[in-house]
Tab-separated table of N, CA and C in Angstrom:
chain	number	residue	atom	x	y	z
W	6	MET	N	122.032	130.378	107.833
W	6	MET	CA	121.455	129.932	109.092
W	6	MET	C	122.064	130.718	110.267
W	7	LYS	N	123.376	131.015	110.178
W	7	LYS	CA	124.027	131.773	111.255
W	7	LYS	C	123.443	133.177	111.352
W	8	ASP	N	123.131	133.767	110.208
W	8	ASP	CA	122.566	135.118	110.211
W	8	ASP	C	121.230	135.150	110.941
W	9	LYS	N	120.396	134.140	110.692
W	9	LYS	CA	119.090	134.094	111.352
W	9	LYS	C	119.251	133.892	112.852
W	10	THR	N	120.192	133.023	113.223
W	10	THR	CA	120.431	132.792	114.649
W	10	THR	C	120.955	134.068	115.317
W	11	GLN	N	121.886	134.742	114.686
W	11	GLN	CA	122.427	135.982	115.247
W	11	GLN	C	121.351	137.059	115.324
W	12	TYR	N	120.471	137.094	114.299
W	12	TYR	CA	119.380	138.062	114.299
W	12	TYR	C	118.416	137.784	115.445
W	13	ALA	N	118.130	136.489	115.703
W	13	ALA	CA	117.238	136.137	116.809
W	13	ALA	C	117.888	136.493	118.146
W	14	LEU	N	119.181	136.221	118.290
W	14	LEU	CA	119.872	136.572	119.537
W	14	LEU	C	119.905	138.091	119.738
W	15	LEU	N	120.098	138.836	118.663
W	15	LEU	CA	120.099	140.294	118.751
W	15	LEU	C	118.734	140.806	119.203
W	16	LEU	N	117.662	140.250	118.620
W	16	LEU	CA	116.315	140.634	119.044
W	16	LEU	C	116.093	140.292	120.514
W	17	PHE	N	116.576	139.102	120.916
W	17	PHE	CA	116.420	138.693	122.307
W	17	PHE	C	117.156	139.663	123.240
W	18	GLU	N	118.355	140.076	122.863
W	18	GLU	CA	119.129	141.004	123.699
W	18	GLU	C	118.454	142.373	123.762
W	19	ILE	N	117.943	142.836	122.607
W	19	ILE	CA	117.242	144.130	122.601
W	19	ILE	C	116.016	144.050	123.502
W	20	PHE	N	115.256	142.959	123.366
W	20	PHE	CA	114.060	142.796	124.172
W	20	PHE	C	114.422	142.700	125.653
W	21	GLN	N	115.512	141.985	125.966
W	21	GLN	CA	115.935	141.830	127.363
W	21	GLN	C	116.424	143.171	127.930
W	22	SER	N	117.133	143.938	127.124
W	22	SER	CA	117.592	145.248	127.616
W	22	SER	C	116.411	146.196	127.808
W	23	PHE	N	115.385	146.052	126.921
W	23	PHE	CA	114.188	146.862	127.089
W	23	PHE	C	113.459	146.483	128.371
W	24	CYS	N	113.402	145.166	128.646
W	24	CYS	CA	112.703	144.710	129.843
W	24	CYS	C	113.521	144.991	131.112
W	25	SER	N	114.819	145.213	130.984
W	25	SER	CA	115.618	145.472	132.182
W	25	SER	C	115.376	146.880	132.717
W	26	ILE	N	114.830	147.757	131.878
W	26	ILE	CA	114.495	149.104	132.327
W	26	ILE	C	113.396	149.020	133.378
W	27	ILE	N	112.430	148.116	133.116
W	27	ILE	CA	111.310	147.945	134.023
W	27	ILE	C	111.798	147.138	135.228
W	28	PRO	N	111.335	147.483	136.438
W	28	PRO	CA	111.718	146.644	137.575
W	28	PRO	C	111.189	145.221	137.378
W	29	PHE	N	111.944	144.271	137.788
W	29	PHE	CA	111.662	142.843	137.586
W	29	PHE	C	111.505	142.513	136.089
W	30	GLY	N	112.236	143.215	135.248
W	30	GLY	CA	112.156	143.018	133.792
W	30	GLY	C	112.647	141.660	133.348
W	31	HIS	N	113.631	141.119	134.071
W	31	HIS	CA	114.159	139.810	133.694
W	31	HIS	C	113.071	138.755	133.812
W	32	ASN	N	112.267	138.869	134.867
W	32	ASN	CA	111.165	137.919	135.040
W	32	ASN	C	110.130	138.080	133.925
W	33	ILE	N	109.883	139.314	133.509
W	33	ILE	CA	108.926	139.552	132.422
W	33	ILE	C	109.439	138.922	131.126
W	34	THR	N	110.751	139.011	130.884
W	34	THR	CA	111.337	138.408	129.682
W	34	THR	C	111.111	136.909	129.675
W	35	ILE	N	111.352	136.269	130.801
W	35	ILE	CA	111.159	134.817	130.890
W	35	ILE	C	109.690	134.467	130.681
W	36	ILE	N	108.809	135.244	131.300
W	36	ILE	CA	107.369	134.974	131.170
W	36	ILE	C	106.931	135.155	129.713
W	37	ILE	N	107.385	136.233	129.071
W	37	ILE	CA	106.972	136.488	127.676
W	37	ILE	C	107.506	135.399	126.747
W	38	PHE	N	108.772	135.023	126.914
W	38	PHE	CA	109.322	133.974	126.047
W	38	PHE	C	108.693	132.615	126.334
W	39	THR	N	108.302	132.391	127.596
W	39	THR	CA	107.581	131.158	127.921
W	39	THR	C	106.227	131.154	127.224
W	40	ILE	N	105.546	132.293	127.262
W	40	ILE	CA	104.241	132.391	126.592
W	40	ILE	C	104.410	132.205	125.082
W	41	ILE	N	105.444	132.859	124.511
W	41	ILE	CA	105.692	132.708	123.067
W	41	ILE	C	106.006	131.254	122.728
W	42	THR	N	106.808	130.596	123.562
W	42	THR	CA	107.138	129.183	123.335
W	42	THR	C	105.892	128.317	123.429
W	43	ILE	N	105.054	128.578	124.430
W	43	ILE	CA	103.810	127.804	124.575
W	43	ILE	C	102.906	128.030	123.360
W	44	ILE	N	102.831	129.277	122.894
W	44	ILE	CA	102.001	129.565	121.711
W	44	ILE	C	102.550	128.836	120.483
W	45	ILE	N	103.876	128.875	120.298
W	45	ILE	CA	104.477	128.197	119.139
W	45	ILE	C	104.243	126.690	119.225
W	46	ILE	N	104.466	126.111	120.421
W	46	ILE	CA	104.236	124.668	120.591
W	46	ILE	C	102.766	124.341	120.363
W	47	SER	N	101.869	125.188	120.849
W	47	SER	CA	100.429	124.967	120.639
W	47	SER	C	100.084	125.026	119.156
W	48	LEU	N	100.669	126.017	118.457
W	48	LEU	CA	100.412	126.114	117.020
W	48	LEU	C	100.932	124.888	116.268
W	49	VAL	N	102.110	124.408	116.670
W	49	VAL	CA	102.659	123.201	116.028
W	49	VAL	C	101.758	121.999	116.303
W	50	ILE	N	101.298	121.866	117.557
W	50	ILE	CA	100.404	120.751	117.904
W	50	ILE	C	99.088	120.870	117.133
W	51	ILE	N	98.546	122.092	117.043
W	51	ILE	CA	97.302	122.295	116.287
W	51	ILE	C	97.521	121.962	114.810
W	52	LEU	N	98.671	122.379	114.258
W	52	LEU	CA	98.983	122.062	112.865
W	52	LEU	C	99.091	120.551	112.658
W	53	ILE	N	99.759	119.869	113.581
W	53	ILE	CA	99.873	118.402	113.490
W	53	ILE	C	98.491	117.760	113.582
W	54	LEU	N	97.642	118.256	114.485
W	54	LEU	CA	96.279	117.713	114.606
W	54	LEU	C	95.465	117.960	113.337
W	55	ILE	N	95.603	119.152	112.758
W	55	ILE	CA	94.879	119.448	111.517
W	55	ILE	C	95.340	118.515	110.397
W	56	ILE	N	96.655	118.335	110.284
W	56	ILE	CA	97.182	117.414	109.264
W	56	ILE	C	96.675	115.997	109.523
W	57	PHE	N	96.677	115.576	110.782
W	57	PHE	CA	96.196	114.237	111.125
W	57	PHE	C	94.714	114.092	110.781
W	58	ILE	N	93.918	115.106	111.112
W	58	ILE	CA	92.476	115.053	110.802
W	58	ILE	C	92.261	115.007	109.290
W	59	ILE	N	93.032	115.798	108.553
W	59	ILE	CA	92.915	115.771	107.089
W	59	ILE	C	93.274	114.390	106.549
W	60	LEU	N	94.346	113.808	107.073
W	60	LEU	CA	94.736	112.460	106.633
W	60	LEU	C	93.666	111.426	106.978
W	61	VAL	N	93.085	111.531	108.171
W	61	VAL	CA	92.022	110.595	108.565
W	61	VAL	C	90.814	110.746	107.642
W	62	VAL	N	90.452	111.987	107.333
W	62	VAL	CA	89.317	112.222	106.423
W	62	VAL	C	89.621	111.659	105.037
W	63	ILE	N	90.841	111.863	104.554
W	63	ILE	CA	91.224	111.320	103.242
W	63	ILE	C	91.161	109.800	103.256
W	64	VAL	N	91.655	109.177	104.324
W	64	VAL	CA	91.608	107.712	104.426
W	64	VAL	C	90.165	107.222	104.477
W	65	ILE	N	89.309	107.903	105.227
W	65	ILE	CA	87.891	107.505	105.304
W	65	ILE	C	87.230	107.642	103.931
W	66	ILE	N	87.518	108.724	103.222
W	66	ILE	CA	86.953	108.906	101.874
W	66	ILE	C	87.460	107.815	100.938
W	67	LEU	N	88.748	107.495	101.015
W	67	LEU	CA	89.301	106.434	100.166
W	67	LEU	C	88.672	105.081	100.478
W	68	ILE	N	88.465	104.790	101.762
W	68	ILE	CA	87.816	103.529	102.140
W	68	ILE	C	86.385	103.501	101.614
W	69	PHE	N	85.674	104.611	101.727
W	69	PHE	CA	84.301	104.693	101.222
W	69	PHE	C	84.261	104.475	99.708
W	70	VAL	N	85.186	105.126	98.988
W	70	VAL	CA	85.257	104.957	97.530
W	70	VAL	C	85.598	103.512	97.180
W	71	LEU	N	86.519	102.911	97.931
W	71	LEU	CA	86.893	101.516	97.685
W	71	LEU	C	85.710	100.584	97.909
W	72	VAL	N	84.947	100.823	98.963
W	72	VAL	CA	83.760	99.998	99.232
W	72	VAL	C	82.742	100.157	98.102
W	73	ILE	N	82.545	101.377	97.626
W	73	ILE	CA	81.608	101.602	96.516
W	73	ILE	C	82.094	100.884	95.255
W	74	ILE	N	83.384	100.962	94.973
W	74	ILE	CA	83.935	100.275	93.799
W	74	ILE	C	83.759	98.768	93.935
W	75	ILE	N	84.011	98.220	95.125
W	75	ILE	CA	83.839	96.778	95.342
W	75	ILE	C	82.380	96.388	95.150
W	76	ILE	N	81.453	97.184	95.659
W	76	ILE	CA	80.020	96.884	95.494
W	76	ILE	C	79.640	96.924	94.010
W	77	ILE	N	80.136	97.908	93.275
W	77	ILE	CA	79.833	98.000	91.841
W	77	ILE	C	80.401	96.797	91.093
W	78	VAL	N	81.637	96.400	91.420
W	78	VAL	CA	82.251	95.244	90.753
W	78	VAL	C	81.461	93.974	91.061
W	79	ILE	N	81.046	93.788	92.308
W	79	ILE	CA	80.254	92.608	92.668
W	79	ILE	C	78.916	92.635	91.938
W	80	PHE	N	78.287	93.789	91.845
W	80	PHE	CA	77.009	93.916	91.135
W	80	PHE	C	77.173	93.566	89.653
W	81	ILE	N	78.230	94.077	89.024
W	81	ILE	CA	78.493	93.766	87.614
W	81	ILE	C	78.769	92.275	87.449
W	82	PHE	N	79.525	91.682	88.367
W	82	PHE	CA	79.817	90.251	88.308
W	82	PHE	C	78.531	89.431	88.422
W	83	ILE	N	77.638	89.827	89.326
W	83	ILE	CA	76.359	89.119	89.483
W	83	ILE	C	75.524	89.256	88.211
W	84	ILE	N	75.504	90.439	87.607
W	84	ILE	CA	74.747	90.634	86.363
W	84	ILE	C	75.324	89.755	85.248
W	85	ILE	N	76.645	89.675	85.154
W	85	ILE	CA	77.273	88.827	84.135
W	85	ILE	C	76.917	87.365	84.368
W	86	ILE	N	76.943	86.910	85.619
W	86	ILE	CA	76.580	85.521	85.926
W	86	ILE	C	75.123	85.263	85.556
W	87	ILE	N	74.231	86.196	85.861
W	87	ILE	CA	72.808	86.024	85.520
W	87	ILE	C	72.636	85.959	84.000
W	88	ILE	N	73.340	86.806	83.260
W	88	ILE	CA	73.250	86.781	81.795
W	88	ILE	C	73.762	85.450	81.251
W	89	ILE	N	74.867	84.948	81.794
W	89	ILE	CA	75.403	83.658	81.344
W	89	ILE	C	74.415	82.538	81.643
W	90	ILE	N	73.801	82.559	82.820
W	90	ILE	CA	72.814	81.528	83.172
W	90	ILE	C	71.612	81.606	82.231
W	91	ILE	N	71.149	82.811	81.915
W	91	ILE	CA	70.013	82.959	80.990
W	91	ILE	C	70.384	82.435	79.604
W	92	ILE	N	71.585	82.729	79.131
W	92	ILE	CA	72.019	82.226	77.823
W	92	ILE	C	72.092	80.705	77.827
W	93	ILE	N	72.618	80.121	78.903
W	93	ILE	CA	72.693	78.656	78.997
W	93	ILE	C	71.294	78.058	79.006
W	94	ILE	N	70.367	78.662	79.737
W	94	ILE	CA	68.987	78.160	79.778
W	94	ILE	C	68.348	78.258	78.392
W	95	ILE	N	68.575	79.360	77.679
W	95	ILE	CA	68.019	79.505	76.327
W	95	ILE	C	68.597	78.443	75.394
W	96	ILE	N	69.898	78.187	75.488
W	96	ILE	CA	70.521	77.154	74.646
W	96	ILE	C	69.949	75.781	74.974
W	97	ILE	N	69.780	75.481	76.259
W	97	ILE	CA	69.220	74.184	76.659
W	97	ILE	C	67.786	74.049	76.145
W	98	ILE	N	66.985	75.098	76.293
W	98	ILE	CA	65.601	75.053	75.796
W	98	ILE	C	65.595	74.875	74.280
W	99	PHE	N	66.491	75.559	73.578
W	99	PHE	CA	66.569	75.411	72.129
W	99	PHE	C	66.881	73.966	71.746
W	100	PHE	N	67.871	73.362	72.413
W	100	PHE	CA	68.214	71.977	72.093
W	100	PHE	C	67.082	71.019	72.454
W	101	ILE	N	66.384	71.286	73.548
W	101	ILE	CA	65.243	70.433	73.915
W	101	ILE	C	64.152	70.537	72.855
W	102	VAL	N	63.869	71.749	72.383
W	102	VAL	CA	62.848	71.930	71.340
W	102	VAL	C	63.276	71.248	70.044
W	103	VAL	N	64.544	71.400	69.668
W	103	VAL	CA	65.035	70.753	68.447
W	103	VAL	C	64.935	69.241	68.568
W	104	ILE	N	65.366	68.692	69.701
W	104	ILE	CA	65.273	67.237	69.901
W	104	ILE	C	63.813	66.800	69.897
W	105	PHE	N	62.930	67.587	70.510
W	105	PHE	CA	61.508	67.260	70.525
W	105	PHE	C	60.949	67.209	69.103
W	106	PHE	N	61.301	68.200	68.278
W	106	PHE	CA	60.812	68.201	66.902
W	106	PHE	C	61.428	67.069	66.081
W	107	ILE	N	62.675	66.736	66.341
W	107	ILE	CA	63.288	65.590	65.647
W	107	ILE	C	62.562	64.306	66.019
W	108	ILE	N	62.238	64.135	67.293
W	108	ILE	CA	61.511	62.933	67.731
W	108	ILE	C	60.117	62.909	67.108
W	109	ILE	N	59.431	64.044	67.093
W	109	ILE	CA	58.094	64.092	66.472
W	109	ILE	C	58.194	63.761	64.985
W	110	PHE	N	59.190	64.323	64.300
W	110	PHE	CA	59.382	64.029	62.880
W	110	PHE	C	59.654	62.540	62.674
W	111	PHE	N	60.483	61.962	63.536
W	111	PHE	CA	60.785	60.529	63.430
W	111	PHE	C	59.520	59.693	63.618
W	112	PHE	N	58.688	60.047	64.603
W	112	PHE	CA	57.463	59.279	64.830
W	112	PHE	C	56.455	59.470	63.694
W	113	ILE	N	56.407	60.666	63.114
W	113	ILE	CA	55.518	60.873	61.957
W	113	ILE	C	55.965	59.996	60.792
W	114	ILE	N	57.278	59.982	60.529
W	114	ILE	CA	57.801	59.128	59.450
W	114	ILE	C	57.516	57.660	59.766
W	115	LEU	N	57.743	57.281	61.029
W	115	LEU	CA	57.492	55.893	61.432
W	115	LEU	C	56.018	55.552	61.268
W	116	PHE	N	55.141	56.476	61.644
W	116	PHE	CA	53.706	56.242	61.495
W	116	PHE	C	53.324	56.106	60.023
W	117	ILE	N	53.923	56.953	59.182
W	117	ILE	CA	53.587	56.903	57.748
W	117	ILE	C	54.013	55.579	57.134
W	118	PHE	N	55.207	55.087	57.489
W	118	PHE	CA	55.727	53.903	56.818
W	118	PHE	C	55.327	52.602	57.481
W	119	CYS	N	54.830	52.663	58.700
W	119	CYS	CA	54.463	51.418	59.381
W	119	CYS	C	52.963	51.262	59.574
W	120	SER	N	52.163	52.192	59.106
W	120	SER	CA	50.720	52.062	59.307
W	120	SER	C	50.136	51.092	58.286
W	121	ASN	N	49.068	50.412	58.686
W	121	ASN	CA	48.440	49.425	57.816
W	121	ASN	C	47.342	50.034	56.968
W	122	ASN	N	46.889	51.234	57.324
W	122	ASN	CA	45.866	51.836	56.475
W	122	ASN	C	46.528	52.484	55.268
W	123	PHE	N	45.780	52.630	54.229
W	123	PHE	CA	46.341	53.125	52.972
W	123	PHE	C	45.895	54.555	52.696
W	124	LEU	N	45.737	55.326	53.779
W	124	LEU	CA	45.365	56.726	53.587
W	124	LEU	C	46.535	57.522	53.010
W	125	PHE	N	47.759	57.110	53.358
W	125	PHE	CA	48.946	57.821	52.893
W	125	PHE	C	49.577	57.050	51.747
W	126	PRO	N	49.928	57.689	50.703
W	126	PRO	CA	50.664	56.996	49.633
W	126	PRO	C	52.114	56.799	50.076
W	127	ARG	N	52.342	55.684	50.782
W	127	ARG	CA	53.647	55.446	51.406
W	127	ARG	C	54.780	55.419	50.394
W	128	ARG	N	54.542	54.769	49.321
W	128	ARG	CA	55.595	54.612	48.328
W	128	ARG	C	56.025	55.981	47.785
W	129	LEU	N	55.071	56.842	47.514
W	129	LEU	CA	55.355	58.164	46.963
W	129	LEU	C	56.087	59.049	47.982
W	130	ILE	N	55.613	59.034	49.232
W	130	ILE	CA	56.255	59.840	50.286
W	130	ILE	C	57.688	59.375	50.499
W	131	PHE	N	57.881	58.070	50.551
W	131	PHE	CA	59.222	57.534	50.777
W	131	PHE	C	60.154	57.914	49.634
W	132	GLN	N	59.643	57.821	48.422
W	132	GLN	CA	60.477	58.159	47.270
W	132	GLN	C	60.835	59.647	47.271
W	133	LYS	N	59.905	60.498	47.672
W	133	LYS	CA	60.194	61.934	47.689
W	133	LYS	C	61.121	62.304	48.854
W	134	LEU	N	60.933	61.644	49.989
W	134	LEU	CA	61.768	61.980	51.146
W	134	LEU	C	63.194	61.464	50.984
W	135	PHE	N	63.321	60.242	50.594
W	135	PHE	CA	64.640	59.603	50.609
W	135	PHE	C	65.206	59.356	49.218
W	136	LEU	N	64.465	59.750	48.171
W	136	LEU	CA	64.916	59.556	46.796
W	136	LEU	C	65.327	58.106	46.541
W	137	ALA	N	64.498	57.216	46.972
W	137	ALA	CA	64.773	55.788	46.783
W	137	ALA	C	63.503	55.116	46.287
W	138	ARG	N	63.620	53.862	45.906
W	138	ARG	CA	62.456	53.100	45.438
W	138	ARG	C	62.054	52.118	46.529
W	139	LEU	N	60.762	52.044	46.749
W	139	LEU	CA	60.217	51.165	47.784
W	139	LEU	C	59.417	50.061	47.090
W	140	TYR	N	59.786	48.827	47.388
W	140	TYR	CA	59.089	47.667	46.811
W	140	TYR	C	58.452	46.880	47.935
W	141	THR	N	57.259	46.361	47.670
W	141	THR	CA	56.588	45.499	48.649
W	141	THR	C	56.623	44.070	48.142
W	142	ILE	N	56.973	43.167	49.051
W	142	ILE	CA	56.998	41.738	48.731
W	142	ILE	C	55.908	41.083	49.568
W	143	PRO	N	54.930	40.451	48.917
W	143	PRO	CA	53.876	39.788	49.695
W	143	PRO	C	54.417	38.551	50.404
W	144	LEU	N	54.042	38.390	51.662
W	144	LEU	CA	54.456	37.230	52.451
W	144	LEU	C	53.295	36.249	52.548
W	145	SER	N	53.601	35.030	52.996
W	145	SER	CA	52.564	33.997	53.090
W	145	SER	C	51.583	34.289	54.222
W	146	SER	N	51.987	35.112	55.190
W	146	SER	CA	51.095	35.410	56.316
W	146	SER	C	50.084	36.495	55.968
W	147	GLY	N	50.163	37.037	54.790
W	147	GLY	CA	49.234	38.078	54.389
W	147	GLY	C	49.801	39.479	54.571
W	148	GLN	N	50.951	39.570	55.188
W	148	GLN	CA	51.612	40.869	55.366
W	148	GLN	C	52.467	41.182	54.145
W	149	ASN	N	52.847	42.423	54.024
W	149	ASN	CA	53.741	42.841	52.938
W	149	ASN	C	55.075	43.267	53.540
W	150	LEU	N	56.159	42.832	52.933
W	150	LEU	CA	57.506	43.212	53.362
W	150	LEU	C	57.980	44.334	52.452
W	151	MET	N	58.454	45.444	53.066
W	151	MET	CA	58.910	46.584	52.271
W	151	MET	C	60.421	46.513	52.102
W	152	CYS	N	60.882	46.738	50.901
W	152	CYS	CA	62.311	46.730	50.606
W	152	CYS	C	62.675	48.038	49.929
W	153	VAL	N	63.829	48.565	50.285
W	153	VAL	CA	64.323	49.802	49.676
W	153	VAL	C	65.461	49.447	48.746
W	154	ILE	N	65.366	49.936	47.506
W	154	ILE	CA	66.439	49.680	46.533
W	154	ILE	C	66.917	51.023	46.013
């Protein structure tokens, strides 16, 4: 570091001795070094501004990317919720259809075993469905009582 400082001072002395040949050379030295200092300070300020602008652009790009990622995540979340709702609706419809068919089957069986017409061979259907024997007991009112054994 001392070598660089001594080298700069040597250059300054050479430049000052060169400017002393010219009348009012000392003033020219001050003016030239002032201009060089202003140029260096301007370059440093421009460099700082360029770095700041680059950082601002990087931050803006990162914010834009973050917003896009958030929008994509929200969109995926909404799609997952819609799929779950559709699956729940399908399951509910399936259970409603199954319960509906169970009720229809129950009413068909009830109609077969409780009807007074003899279009259906009740005894045979009951024996095949439930593997049991069905006996009818005549009552005094003219009705028949069915018993399962």
